[in-house]
PDB file of C-alpha atoms in Angstrom:
ATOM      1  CA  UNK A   1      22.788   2.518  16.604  1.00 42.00           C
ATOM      2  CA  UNK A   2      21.021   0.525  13.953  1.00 40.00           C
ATOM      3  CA  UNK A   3      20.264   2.519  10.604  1.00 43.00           C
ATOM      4  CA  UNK A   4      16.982   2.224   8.935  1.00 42.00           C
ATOM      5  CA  UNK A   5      16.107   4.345   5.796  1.00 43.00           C
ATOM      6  CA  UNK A   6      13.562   4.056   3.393  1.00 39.00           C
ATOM      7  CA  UNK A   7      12.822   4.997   0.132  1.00 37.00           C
ATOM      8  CA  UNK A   8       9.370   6.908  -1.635  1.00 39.00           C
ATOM      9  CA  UNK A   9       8.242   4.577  -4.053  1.00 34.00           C
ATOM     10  CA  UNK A  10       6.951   1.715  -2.551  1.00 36.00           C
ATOM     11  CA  UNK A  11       8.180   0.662   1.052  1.00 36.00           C
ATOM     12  CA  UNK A  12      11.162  -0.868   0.409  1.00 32.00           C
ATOM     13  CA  UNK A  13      13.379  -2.150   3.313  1.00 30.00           C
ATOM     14  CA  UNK A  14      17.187  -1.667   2.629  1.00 31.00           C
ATOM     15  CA  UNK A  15      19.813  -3.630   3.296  1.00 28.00           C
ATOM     16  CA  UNK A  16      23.133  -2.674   5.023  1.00 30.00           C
ATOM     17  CA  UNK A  17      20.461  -2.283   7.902  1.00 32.00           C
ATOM     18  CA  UNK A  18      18.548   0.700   5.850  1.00 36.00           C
ATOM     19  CA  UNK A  19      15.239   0.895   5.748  1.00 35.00           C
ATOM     20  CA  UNK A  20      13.629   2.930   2.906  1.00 35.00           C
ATOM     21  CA  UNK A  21      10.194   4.202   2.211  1.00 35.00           C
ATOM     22  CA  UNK A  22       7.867   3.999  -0.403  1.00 32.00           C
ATOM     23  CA  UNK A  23       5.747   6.485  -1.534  1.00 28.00           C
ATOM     24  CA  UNK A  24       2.441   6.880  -3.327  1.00 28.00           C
ATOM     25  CA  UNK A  25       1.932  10.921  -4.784  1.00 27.00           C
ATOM     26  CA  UNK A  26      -0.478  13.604  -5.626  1.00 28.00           C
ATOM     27  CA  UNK A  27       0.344  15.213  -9.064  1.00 28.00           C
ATOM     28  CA  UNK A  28      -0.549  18.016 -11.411  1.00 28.00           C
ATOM     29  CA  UNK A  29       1.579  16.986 -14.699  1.00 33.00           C
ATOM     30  CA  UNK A  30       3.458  13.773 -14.697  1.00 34.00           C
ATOM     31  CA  UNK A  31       6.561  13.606 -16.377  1.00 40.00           C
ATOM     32  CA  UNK A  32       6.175  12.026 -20.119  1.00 46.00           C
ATOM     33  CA  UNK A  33       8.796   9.024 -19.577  1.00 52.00           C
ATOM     34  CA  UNK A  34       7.970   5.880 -18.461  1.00 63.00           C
ATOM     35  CA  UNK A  35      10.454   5.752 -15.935  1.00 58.00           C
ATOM     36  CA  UNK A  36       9.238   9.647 -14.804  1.00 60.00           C
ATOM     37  CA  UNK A  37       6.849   8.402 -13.089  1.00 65.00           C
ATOM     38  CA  UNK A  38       7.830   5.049 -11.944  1.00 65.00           C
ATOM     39  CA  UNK A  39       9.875   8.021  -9.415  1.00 69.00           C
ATOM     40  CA  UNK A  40       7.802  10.355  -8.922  1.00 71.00           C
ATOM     41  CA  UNK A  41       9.571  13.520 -11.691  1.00 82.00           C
ATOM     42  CA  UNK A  42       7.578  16.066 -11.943  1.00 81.00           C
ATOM     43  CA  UNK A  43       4.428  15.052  -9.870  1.00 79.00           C
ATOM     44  CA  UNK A  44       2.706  16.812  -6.940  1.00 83.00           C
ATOM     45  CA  UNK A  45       3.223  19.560  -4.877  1.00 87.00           C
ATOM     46  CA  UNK A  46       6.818  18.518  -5.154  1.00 89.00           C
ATOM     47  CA  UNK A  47       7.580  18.631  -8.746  1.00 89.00           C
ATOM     48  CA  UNK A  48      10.948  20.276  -9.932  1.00 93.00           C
ATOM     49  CA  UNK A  49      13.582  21.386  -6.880  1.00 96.00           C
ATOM     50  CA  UNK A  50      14.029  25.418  -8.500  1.00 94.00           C
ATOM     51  CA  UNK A  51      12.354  28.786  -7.366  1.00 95.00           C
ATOM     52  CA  UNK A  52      10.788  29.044  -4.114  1.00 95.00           C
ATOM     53  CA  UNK A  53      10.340  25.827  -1.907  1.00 96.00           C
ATOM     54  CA  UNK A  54       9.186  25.781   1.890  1.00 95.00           C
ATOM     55  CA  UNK A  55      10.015  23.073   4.374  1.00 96.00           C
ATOM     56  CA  UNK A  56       7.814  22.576   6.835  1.00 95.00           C
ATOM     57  CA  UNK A  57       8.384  20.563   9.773  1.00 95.00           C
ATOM     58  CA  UNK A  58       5.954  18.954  12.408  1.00 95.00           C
ATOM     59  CA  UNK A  59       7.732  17.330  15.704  1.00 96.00           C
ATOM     60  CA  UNK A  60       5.878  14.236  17.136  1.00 97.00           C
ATOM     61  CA  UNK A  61       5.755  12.108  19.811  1.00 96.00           C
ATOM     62  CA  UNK A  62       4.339   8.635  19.772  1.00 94.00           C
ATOM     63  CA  UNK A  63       3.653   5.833  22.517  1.00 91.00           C
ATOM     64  CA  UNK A  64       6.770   4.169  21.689  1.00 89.00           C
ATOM     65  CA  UNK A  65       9.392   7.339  20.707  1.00 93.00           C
ATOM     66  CA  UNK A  66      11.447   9.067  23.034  1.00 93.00           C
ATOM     67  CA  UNK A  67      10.092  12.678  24.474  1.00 94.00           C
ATOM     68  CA  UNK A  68      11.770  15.658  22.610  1.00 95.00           C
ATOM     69  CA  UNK A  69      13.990  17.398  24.826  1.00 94.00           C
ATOM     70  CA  UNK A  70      15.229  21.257  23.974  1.00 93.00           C
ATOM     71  CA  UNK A  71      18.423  19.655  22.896  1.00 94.00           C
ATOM     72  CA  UNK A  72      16.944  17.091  20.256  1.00 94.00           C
ATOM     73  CA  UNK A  73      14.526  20.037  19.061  1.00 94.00           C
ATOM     74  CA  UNK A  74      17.338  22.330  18.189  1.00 92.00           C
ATOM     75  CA  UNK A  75      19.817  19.833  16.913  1.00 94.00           C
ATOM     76  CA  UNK A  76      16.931  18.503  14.611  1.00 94.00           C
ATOM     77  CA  UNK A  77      16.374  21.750  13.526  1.00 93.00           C
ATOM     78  CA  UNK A  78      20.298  22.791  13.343  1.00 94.00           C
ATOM     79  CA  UNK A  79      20.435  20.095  10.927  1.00 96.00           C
ATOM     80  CA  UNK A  80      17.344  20.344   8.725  1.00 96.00           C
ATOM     81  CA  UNK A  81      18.918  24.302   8.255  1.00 95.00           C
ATOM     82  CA  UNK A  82      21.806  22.650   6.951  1.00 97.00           C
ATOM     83  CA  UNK A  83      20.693  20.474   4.822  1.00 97.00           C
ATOM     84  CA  UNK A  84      18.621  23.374   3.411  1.00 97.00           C
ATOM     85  CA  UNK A  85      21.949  25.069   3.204  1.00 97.00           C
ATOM     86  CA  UNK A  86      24.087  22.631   1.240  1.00 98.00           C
ATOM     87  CA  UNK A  87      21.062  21.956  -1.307  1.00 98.00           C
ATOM     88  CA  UNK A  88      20.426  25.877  -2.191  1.00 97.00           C
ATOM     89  CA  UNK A  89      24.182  26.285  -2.318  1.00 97.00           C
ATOM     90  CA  UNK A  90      25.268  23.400  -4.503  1.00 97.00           C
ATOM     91  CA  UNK A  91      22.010  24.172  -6.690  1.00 97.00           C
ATOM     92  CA  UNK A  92      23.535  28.030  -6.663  1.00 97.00           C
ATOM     93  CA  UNK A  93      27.023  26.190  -8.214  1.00 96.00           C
ATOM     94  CA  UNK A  94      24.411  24.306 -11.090  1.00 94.00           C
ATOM     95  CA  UNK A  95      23.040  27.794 -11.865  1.00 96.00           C
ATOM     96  CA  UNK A  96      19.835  26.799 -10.573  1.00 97.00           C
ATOM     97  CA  UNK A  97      17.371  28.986  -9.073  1.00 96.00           C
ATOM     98  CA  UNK A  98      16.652  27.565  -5.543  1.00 97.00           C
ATOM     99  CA  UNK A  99      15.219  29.201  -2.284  1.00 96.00           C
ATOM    100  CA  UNK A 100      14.775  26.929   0.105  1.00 96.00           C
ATOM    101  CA  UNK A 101      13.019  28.134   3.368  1.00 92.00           C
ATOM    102  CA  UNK A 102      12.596  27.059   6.523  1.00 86.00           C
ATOM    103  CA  UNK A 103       9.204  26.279   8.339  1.00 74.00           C
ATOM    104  CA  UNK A 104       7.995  29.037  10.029  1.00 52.00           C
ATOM    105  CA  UNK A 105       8.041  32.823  10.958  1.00 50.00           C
ATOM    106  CA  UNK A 106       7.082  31.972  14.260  1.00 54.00           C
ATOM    107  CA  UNK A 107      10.192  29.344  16.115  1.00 60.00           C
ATOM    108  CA  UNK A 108       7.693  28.623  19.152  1.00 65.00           C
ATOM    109  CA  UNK A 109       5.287  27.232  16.771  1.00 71.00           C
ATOM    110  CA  UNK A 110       7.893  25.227  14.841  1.00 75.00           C
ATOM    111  CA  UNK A 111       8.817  23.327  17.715  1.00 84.00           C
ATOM    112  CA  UNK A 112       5.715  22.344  18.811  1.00 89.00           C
ATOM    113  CA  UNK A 113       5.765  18.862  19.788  1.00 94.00           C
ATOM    114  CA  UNK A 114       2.484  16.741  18.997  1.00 96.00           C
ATOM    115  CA  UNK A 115       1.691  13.914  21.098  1.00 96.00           C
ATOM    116  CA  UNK A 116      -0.246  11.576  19.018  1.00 96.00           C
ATOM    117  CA  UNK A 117      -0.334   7.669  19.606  1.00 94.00           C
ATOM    118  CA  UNK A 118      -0.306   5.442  16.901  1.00 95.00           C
ATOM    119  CA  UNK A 119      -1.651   1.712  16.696  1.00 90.00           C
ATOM    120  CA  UNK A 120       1.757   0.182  15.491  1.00 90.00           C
ATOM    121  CA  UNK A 121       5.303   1.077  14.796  1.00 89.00           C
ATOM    122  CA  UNK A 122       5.707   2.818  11.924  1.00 88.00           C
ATOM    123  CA  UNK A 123       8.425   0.824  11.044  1.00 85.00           C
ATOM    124  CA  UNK A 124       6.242  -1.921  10.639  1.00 88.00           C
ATOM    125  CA  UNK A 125       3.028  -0.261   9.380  1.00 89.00           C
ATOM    126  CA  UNK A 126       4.611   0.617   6.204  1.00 84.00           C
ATOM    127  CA  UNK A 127       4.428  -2.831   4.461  1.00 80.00           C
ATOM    128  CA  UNK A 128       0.993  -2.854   4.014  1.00 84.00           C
ATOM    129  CA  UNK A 129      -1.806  -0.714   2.547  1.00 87.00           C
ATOM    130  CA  UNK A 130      -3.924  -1.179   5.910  1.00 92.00           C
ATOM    131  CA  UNK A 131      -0.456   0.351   7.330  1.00 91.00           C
ATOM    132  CA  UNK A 132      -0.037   3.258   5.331  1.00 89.00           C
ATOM    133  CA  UNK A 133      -3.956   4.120   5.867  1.00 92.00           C
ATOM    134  CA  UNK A 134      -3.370   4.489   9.642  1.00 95.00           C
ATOM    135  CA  UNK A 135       0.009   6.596   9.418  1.00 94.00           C
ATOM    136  CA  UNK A 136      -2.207   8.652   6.815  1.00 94.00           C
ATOM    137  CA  UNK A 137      -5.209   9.209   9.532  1.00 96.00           C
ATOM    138  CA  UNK A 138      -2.598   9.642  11.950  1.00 97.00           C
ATOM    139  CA  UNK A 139      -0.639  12.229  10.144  1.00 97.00           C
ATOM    140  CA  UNK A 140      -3.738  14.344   9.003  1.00 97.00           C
ATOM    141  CA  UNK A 141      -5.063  13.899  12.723  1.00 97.00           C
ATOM    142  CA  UNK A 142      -1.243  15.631  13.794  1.00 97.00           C
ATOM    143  CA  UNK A 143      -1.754  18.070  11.407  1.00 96.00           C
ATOM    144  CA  UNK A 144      -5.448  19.406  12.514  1.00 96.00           C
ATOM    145  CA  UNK A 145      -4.016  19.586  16.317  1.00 95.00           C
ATOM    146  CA  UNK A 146      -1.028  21.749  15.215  1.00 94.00           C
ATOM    147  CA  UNK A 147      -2.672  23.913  12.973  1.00 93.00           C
ATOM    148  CA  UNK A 148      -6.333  23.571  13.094  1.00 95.00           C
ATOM    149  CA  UNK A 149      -6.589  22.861   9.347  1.00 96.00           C
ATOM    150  CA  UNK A 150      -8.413  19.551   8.773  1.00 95.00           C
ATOM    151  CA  UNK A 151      -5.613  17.506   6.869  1.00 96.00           C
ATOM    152  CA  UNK A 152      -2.174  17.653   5.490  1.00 96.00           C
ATOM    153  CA  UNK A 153      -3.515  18.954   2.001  1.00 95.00           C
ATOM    154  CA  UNK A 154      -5.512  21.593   3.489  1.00 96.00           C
ATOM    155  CA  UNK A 155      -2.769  22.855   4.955  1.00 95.00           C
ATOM    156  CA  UNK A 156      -0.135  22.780   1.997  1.00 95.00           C
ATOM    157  CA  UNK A 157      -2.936  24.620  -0.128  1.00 94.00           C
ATOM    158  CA  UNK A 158      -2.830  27.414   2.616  1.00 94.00           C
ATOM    159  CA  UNK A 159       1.063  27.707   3.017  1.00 93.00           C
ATOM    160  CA  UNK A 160       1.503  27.630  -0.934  1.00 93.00           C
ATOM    161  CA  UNK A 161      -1.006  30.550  -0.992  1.00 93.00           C
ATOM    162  CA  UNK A 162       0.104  32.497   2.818  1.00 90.00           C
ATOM    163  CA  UNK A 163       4.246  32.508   1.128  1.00 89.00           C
ATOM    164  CA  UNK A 164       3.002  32.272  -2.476  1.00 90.00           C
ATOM    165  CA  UNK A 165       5.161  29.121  -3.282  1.00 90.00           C
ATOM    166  CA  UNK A 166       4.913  26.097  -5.732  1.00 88.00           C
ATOM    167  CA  UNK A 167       6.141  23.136  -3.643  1.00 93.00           C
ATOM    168  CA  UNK A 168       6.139  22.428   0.243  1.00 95.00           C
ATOM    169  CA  UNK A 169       7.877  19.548   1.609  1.00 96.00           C
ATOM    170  CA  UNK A 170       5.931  18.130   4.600  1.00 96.00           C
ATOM    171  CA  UNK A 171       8.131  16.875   6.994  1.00 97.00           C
ATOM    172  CA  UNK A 172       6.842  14.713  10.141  1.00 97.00           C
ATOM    173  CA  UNK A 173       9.929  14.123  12.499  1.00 97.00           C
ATOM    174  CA  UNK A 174      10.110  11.498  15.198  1.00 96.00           C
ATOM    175  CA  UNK A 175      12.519  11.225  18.004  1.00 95.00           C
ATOM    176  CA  UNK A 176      13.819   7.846  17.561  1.00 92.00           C
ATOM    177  CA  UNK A 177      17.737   8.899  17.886  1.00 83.00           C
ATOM    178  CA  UNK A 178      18.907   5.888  20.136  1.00 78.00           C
ATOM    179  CA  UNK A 179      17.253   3.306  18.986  1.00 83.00           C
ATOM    180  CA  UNK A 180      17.466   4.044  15.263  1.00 82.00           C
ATOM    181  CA  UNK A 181      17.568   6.275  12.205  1.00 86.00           C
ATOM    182  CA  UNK A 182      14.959   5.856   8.755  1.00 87.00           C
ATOM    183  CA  UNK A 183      13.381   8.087   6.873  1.00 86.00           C
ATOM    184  CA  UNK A 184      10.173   7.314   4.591  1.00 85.00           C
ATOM    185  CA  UNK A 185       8.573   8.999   1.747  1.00 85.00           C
ATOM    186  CA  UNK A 186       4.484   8.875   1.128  1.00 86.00           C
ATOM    187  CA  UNK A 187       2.622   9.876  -1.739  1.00 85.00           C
ATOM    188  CA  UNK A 188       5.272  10.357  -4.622  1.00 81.00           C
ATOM    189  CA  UNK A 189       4.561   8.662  -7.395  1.00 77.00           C
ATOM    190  CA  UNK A 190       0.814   8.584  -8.103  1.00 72.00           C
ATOM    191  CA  UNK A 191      -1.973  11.572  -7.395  1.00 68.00           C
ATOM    192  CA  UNK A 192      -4.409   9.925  -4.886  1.00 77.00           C
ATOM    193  CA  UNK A 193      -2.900  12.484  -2.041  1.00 86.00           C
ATOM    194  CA  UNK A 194      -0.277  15.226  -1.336  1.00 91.00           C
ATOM    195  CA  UNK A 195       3.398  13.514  -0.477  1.00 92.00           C
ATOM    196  CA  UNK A 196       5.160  14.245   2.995  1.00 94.00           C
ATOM    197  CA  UNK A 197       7.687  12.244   4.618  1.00 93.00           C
ATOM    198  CA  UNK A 198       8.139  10.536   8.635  1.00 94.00           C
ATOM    199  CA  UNK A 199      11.557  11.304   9.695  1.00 94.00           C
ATOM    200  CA  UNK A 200      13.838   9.627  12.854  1.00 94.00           C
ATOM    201  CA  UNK A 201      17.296  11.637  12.195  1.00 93.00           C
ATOM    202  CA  UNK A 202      20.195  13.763  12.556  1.00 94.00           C
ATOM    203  CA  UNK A 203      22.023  13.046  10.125  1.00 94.00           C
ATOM    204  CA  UNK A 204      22.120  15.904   7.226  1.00 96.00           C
ATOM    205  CA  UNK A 205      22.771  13.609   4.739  1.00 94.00           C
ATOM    206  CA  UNK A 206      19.778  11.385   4.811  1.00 92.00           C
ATOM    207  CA  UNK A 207      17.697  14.704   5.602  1.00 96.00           C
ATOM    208  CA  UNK A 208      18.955  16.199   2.341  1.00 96.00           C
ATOM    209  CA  UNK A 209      18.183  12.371   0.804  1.00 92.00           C
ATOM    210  CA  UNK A 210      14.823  12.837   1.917  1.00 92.00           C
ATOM    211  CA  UNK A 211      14.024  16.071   0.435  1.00 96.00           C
ATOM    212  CA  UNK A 212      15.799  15.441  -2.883  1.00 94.00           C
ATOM    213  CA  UNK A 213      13.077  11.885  -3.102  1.00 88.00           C
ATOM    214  CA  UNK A 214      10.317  14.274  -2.005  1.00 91.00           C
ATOM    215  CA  UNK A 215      11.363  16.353  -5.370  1.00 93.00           C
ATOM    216  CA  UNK A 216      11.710  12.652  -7.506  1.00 88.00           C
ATOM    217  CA  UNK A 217      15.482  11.386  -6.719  1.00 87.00           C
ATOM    218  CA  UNK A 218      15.576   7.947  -6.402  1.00 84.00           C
ATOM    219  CA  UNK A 219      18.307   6.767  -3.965  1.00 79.00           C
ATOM    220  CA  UNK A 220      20.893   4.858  -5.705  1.00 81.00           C
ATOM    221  CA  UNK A 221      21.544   1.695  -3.481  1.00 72.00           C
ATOM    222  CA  UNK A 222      19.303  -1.803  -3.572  1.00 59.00           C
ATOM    223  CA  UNK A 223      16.428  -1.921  -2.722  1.00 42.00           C
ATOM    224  CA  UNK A 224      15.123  -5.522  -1.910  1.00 35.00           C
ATOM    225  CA  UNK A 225      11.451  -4.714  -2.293  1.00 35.00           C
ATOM    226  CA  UNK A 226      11.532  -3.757  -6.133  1.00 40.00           C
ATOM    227  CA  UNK A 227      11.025  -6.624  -8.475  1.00 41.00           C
ATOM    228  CA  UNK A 228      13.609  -5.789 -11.332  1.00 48.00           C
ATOM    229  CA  UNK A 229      17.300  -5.496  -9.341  1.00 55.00           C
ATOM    230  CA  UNK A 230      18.966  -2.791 -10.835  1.00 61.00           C
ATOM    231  CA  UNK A 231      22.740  -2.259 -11.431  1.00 67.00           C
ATOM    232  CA  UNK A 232      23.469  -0.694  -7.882  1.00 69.00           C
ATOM    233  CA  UNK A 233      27.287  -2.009  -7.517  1.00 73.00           C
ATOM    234  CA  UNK A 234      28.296   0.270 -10.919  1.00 78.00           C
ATOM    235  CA  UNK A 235      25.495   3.084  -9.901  1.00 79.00           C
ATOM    236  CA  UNK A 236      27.611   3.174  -6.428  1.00 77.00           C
ATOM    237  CA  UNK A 237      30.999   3.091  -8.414  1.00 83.00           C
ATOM    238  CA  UNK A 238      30.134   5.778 -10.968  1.00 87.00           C
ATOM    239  CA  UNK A 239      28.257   8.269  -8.726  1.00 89.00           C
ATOM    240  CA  UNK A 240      30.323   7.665  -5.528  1.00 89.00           C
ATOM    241  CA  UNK A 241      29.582  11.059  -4.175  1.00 93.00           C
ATOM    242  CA  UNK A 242      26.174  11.613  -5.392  1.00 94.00           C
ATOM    243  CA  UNK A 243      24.500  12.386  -1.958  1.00 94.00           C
ATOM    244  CA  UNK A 244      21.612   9.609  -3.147  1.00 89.00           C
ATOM    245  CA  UNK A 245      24.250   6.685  -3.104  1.00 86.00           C
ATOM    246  CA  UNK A 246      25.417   7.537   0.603  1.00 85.00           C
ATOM    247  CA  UNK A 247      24.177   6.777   3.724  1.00 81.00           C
ATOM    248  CA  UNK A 248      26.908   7.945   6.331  1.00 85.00           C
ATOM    249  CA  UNK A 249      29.532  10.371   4.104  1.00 90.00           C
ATOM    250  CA  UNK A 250      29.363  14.020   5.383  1.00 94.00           C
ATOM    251  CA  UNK A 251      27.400  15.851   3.356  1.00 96.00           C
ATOM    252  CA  UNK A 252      30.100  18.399   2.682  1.00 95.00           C
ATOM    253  CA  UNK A 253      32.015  15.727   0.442  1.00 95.00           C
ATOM    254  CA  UNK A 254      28.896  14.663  -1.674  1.00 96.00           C
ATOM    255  CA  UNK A 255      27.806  16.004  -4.468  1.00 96.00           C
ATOM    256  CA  UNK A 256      24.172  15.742  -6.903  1.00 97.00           C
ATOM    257  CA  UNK A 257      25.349  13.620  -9.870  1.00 94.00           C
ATOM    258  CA  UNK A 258      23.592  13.134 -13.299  1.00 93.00           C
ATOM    259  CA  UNK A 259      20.466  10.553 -12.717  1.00 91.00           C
ATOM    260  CA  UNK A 260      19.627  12.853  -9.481  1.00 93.00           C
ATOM    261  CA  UNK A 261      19.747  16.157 -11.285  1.00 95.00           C
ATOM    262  CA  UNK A 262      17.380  14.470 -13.787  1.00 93.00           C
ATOM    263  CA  UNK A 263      14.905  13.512 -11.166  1.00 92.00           C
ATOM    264  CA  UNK A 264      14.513  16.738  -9.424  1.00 95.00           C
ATOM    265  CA  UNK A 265      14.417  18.776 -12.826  1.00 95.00           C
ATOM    266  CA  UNK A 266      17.803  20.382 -12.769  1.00 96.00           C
ATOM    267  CA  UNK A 267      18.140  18.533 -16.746  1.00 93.00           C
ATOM    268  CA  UNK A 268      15.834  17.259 -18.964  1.00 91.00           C
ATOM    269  CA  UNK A 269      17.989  14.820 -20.204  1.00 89.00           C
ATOM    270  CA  UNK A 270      19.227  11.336 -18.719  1.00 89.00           C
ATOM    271  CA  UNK A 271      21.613   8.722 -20.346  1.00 88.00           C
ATOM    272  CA  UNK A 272      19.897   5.767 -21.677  1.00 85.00           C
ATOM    273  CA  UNK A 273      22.467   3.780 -19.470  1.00 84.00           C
ATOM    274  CA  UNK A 274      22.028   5.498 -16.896  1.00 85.00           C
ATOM    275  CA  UNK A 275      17.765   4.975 -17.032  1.00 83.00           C
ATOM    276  CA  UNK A 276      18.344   1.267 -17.347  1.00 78.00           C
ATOM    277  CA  UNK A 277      20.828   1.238 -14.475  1.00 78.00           C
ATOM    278  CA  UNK A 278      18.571   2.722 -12.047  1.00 76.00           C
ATOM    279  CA  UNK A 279      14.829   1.846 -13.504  1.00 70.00           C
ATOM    280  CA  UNK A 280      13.278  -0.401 -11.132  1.00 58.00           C
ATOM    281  CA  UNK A 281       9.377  -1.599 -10.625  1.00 51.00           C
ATOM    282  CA  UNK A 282       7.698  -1.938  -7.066  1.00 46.00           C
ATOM    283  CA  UNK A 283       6.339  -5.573  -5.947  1.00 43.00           C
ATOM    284  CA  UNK A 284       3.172  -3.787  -4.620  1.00 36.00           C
TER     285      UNK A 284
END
């Protein structure tokens, strides 16, 4: 199985047969350093990963994705729970304050499935603005058939207020399993809408990835679409375990390391190295 992954700044296709999205974001109070918001710190709905924080998930299926069987649904869900698990724990070891919750109070409604075609692939759709447009439509269309409220910000305003919470992550899975895995991020680093992310995996690992960019991380291998190369082979060497740098390591041997504890607001400090090791600018 090919593995696509993609990172939330701006699309960015990876290498090593990752793609990674790019995102664009709707924020309250940027973070004061330049490279703050080059990632996304501090912005949106999704600004600091501490107190209260509800994942909500949306299961799709397009033209071109496989149907979502019982099996799929509750694997999917198996392993968004423990993603949840290993990020409230290891934030619990950091003396951080973090309550992660899942979806729904209702499991019937959480796996859903919407059937909503799409003109494209989204793997493709993604490199351009008249791309990202459509999967926006798309997305808010998804969301008004699920829940009746008429686009993905309307509904984050009325979950923040219904479990009185800060920051929803806005999950949009995909059932793409045999064919291949990616994850990209929307709306993270500017304020023209609220972020959310398209999803095609199992894997805990790049689910936790996924929710830590939501929150600002930025993931710590190349990324071919940014214009200044940053120092990936010593980023990889120093934070080995950091679960940003990993693509396929079991989440139970990876760790959050310094530069991703910065981005999601567990410090408010970052080594100057460290900034100039990871700071990269998009192409577009």
């Amino acid at each position: 199985m090919k593995l696509k992954m993609f990172k939330k700044i701006h699309i960015s296709v990876l290498q090593l047969f990752i793609i990674i999205p790019v995102i664009t974001l709707l924020s309250l109070s940027p973070g004061e350093r330049e490279i703050d918001s080059i990632f996304g710190r501090d912005h949106n709905v999704c600004k600091k990963l501490h107190g209260k924080v509800l994942v909500y998930l949306v299961f799709v299926e397009t033209a071109d994705s496989s149907p979502w069987t019982d099996f799929d649904l509750n694997s999917t869900v198996d392993s968004v729970k423990y993603a949840i698990k290993w990020l409230n724990e290891t934030a619990s070891k950091e003396n951080i304050k973090l309550d992660i919750r899942f979806n729904s109070l209702n499991n019937n409604d959480t796996l859903k499935v919407i059937k909503q075609k799409l003109s494209g692939q989204i793997t493709d759709l993604i490199y351009n603005k008249e791309g990202i447009d459509k999967i926006d439509k798309w997305t808010n269309k998804i969301i008004k058939i699920k829940t009746g409220e008429k686009s993905r910000l309307q509904l984050i305003t009325k979950l923040r207020n219904e479990f009185e919470i800060e920051s929803v992550a806005l999950l949009f899975m995909v059932n793409y399993f045999y064919k291949e895995d990616f994850i990209f991020s929307f709306n993270t680093t500017n304020n023209n809408d609220v972020e959310y992310s398209i999803l095609s995996t199992k894997k805990t690992n790049l689910i936790a990835q996924d929710l830590l960019n939501l929150f600002g991380a930025p993931y710590l291998y190349h990324h071919p679409s940014t214009v200044n190369k940053r120092d990936t082979k010593q980023l990889n060497k120093i934070f080995s375990t950091d679960v940003m740098a990993n693509t396929n390591a079991d989440l139970r041997n990876l760790t959050i390391g310094e530069i991703t504890r910065y981005f999601i607001g567990w410090t408010d400090s970052l080594n100057e190295e460290y900034e100039k090791m990871v700071k990269e600018k998009p192409k577009i």
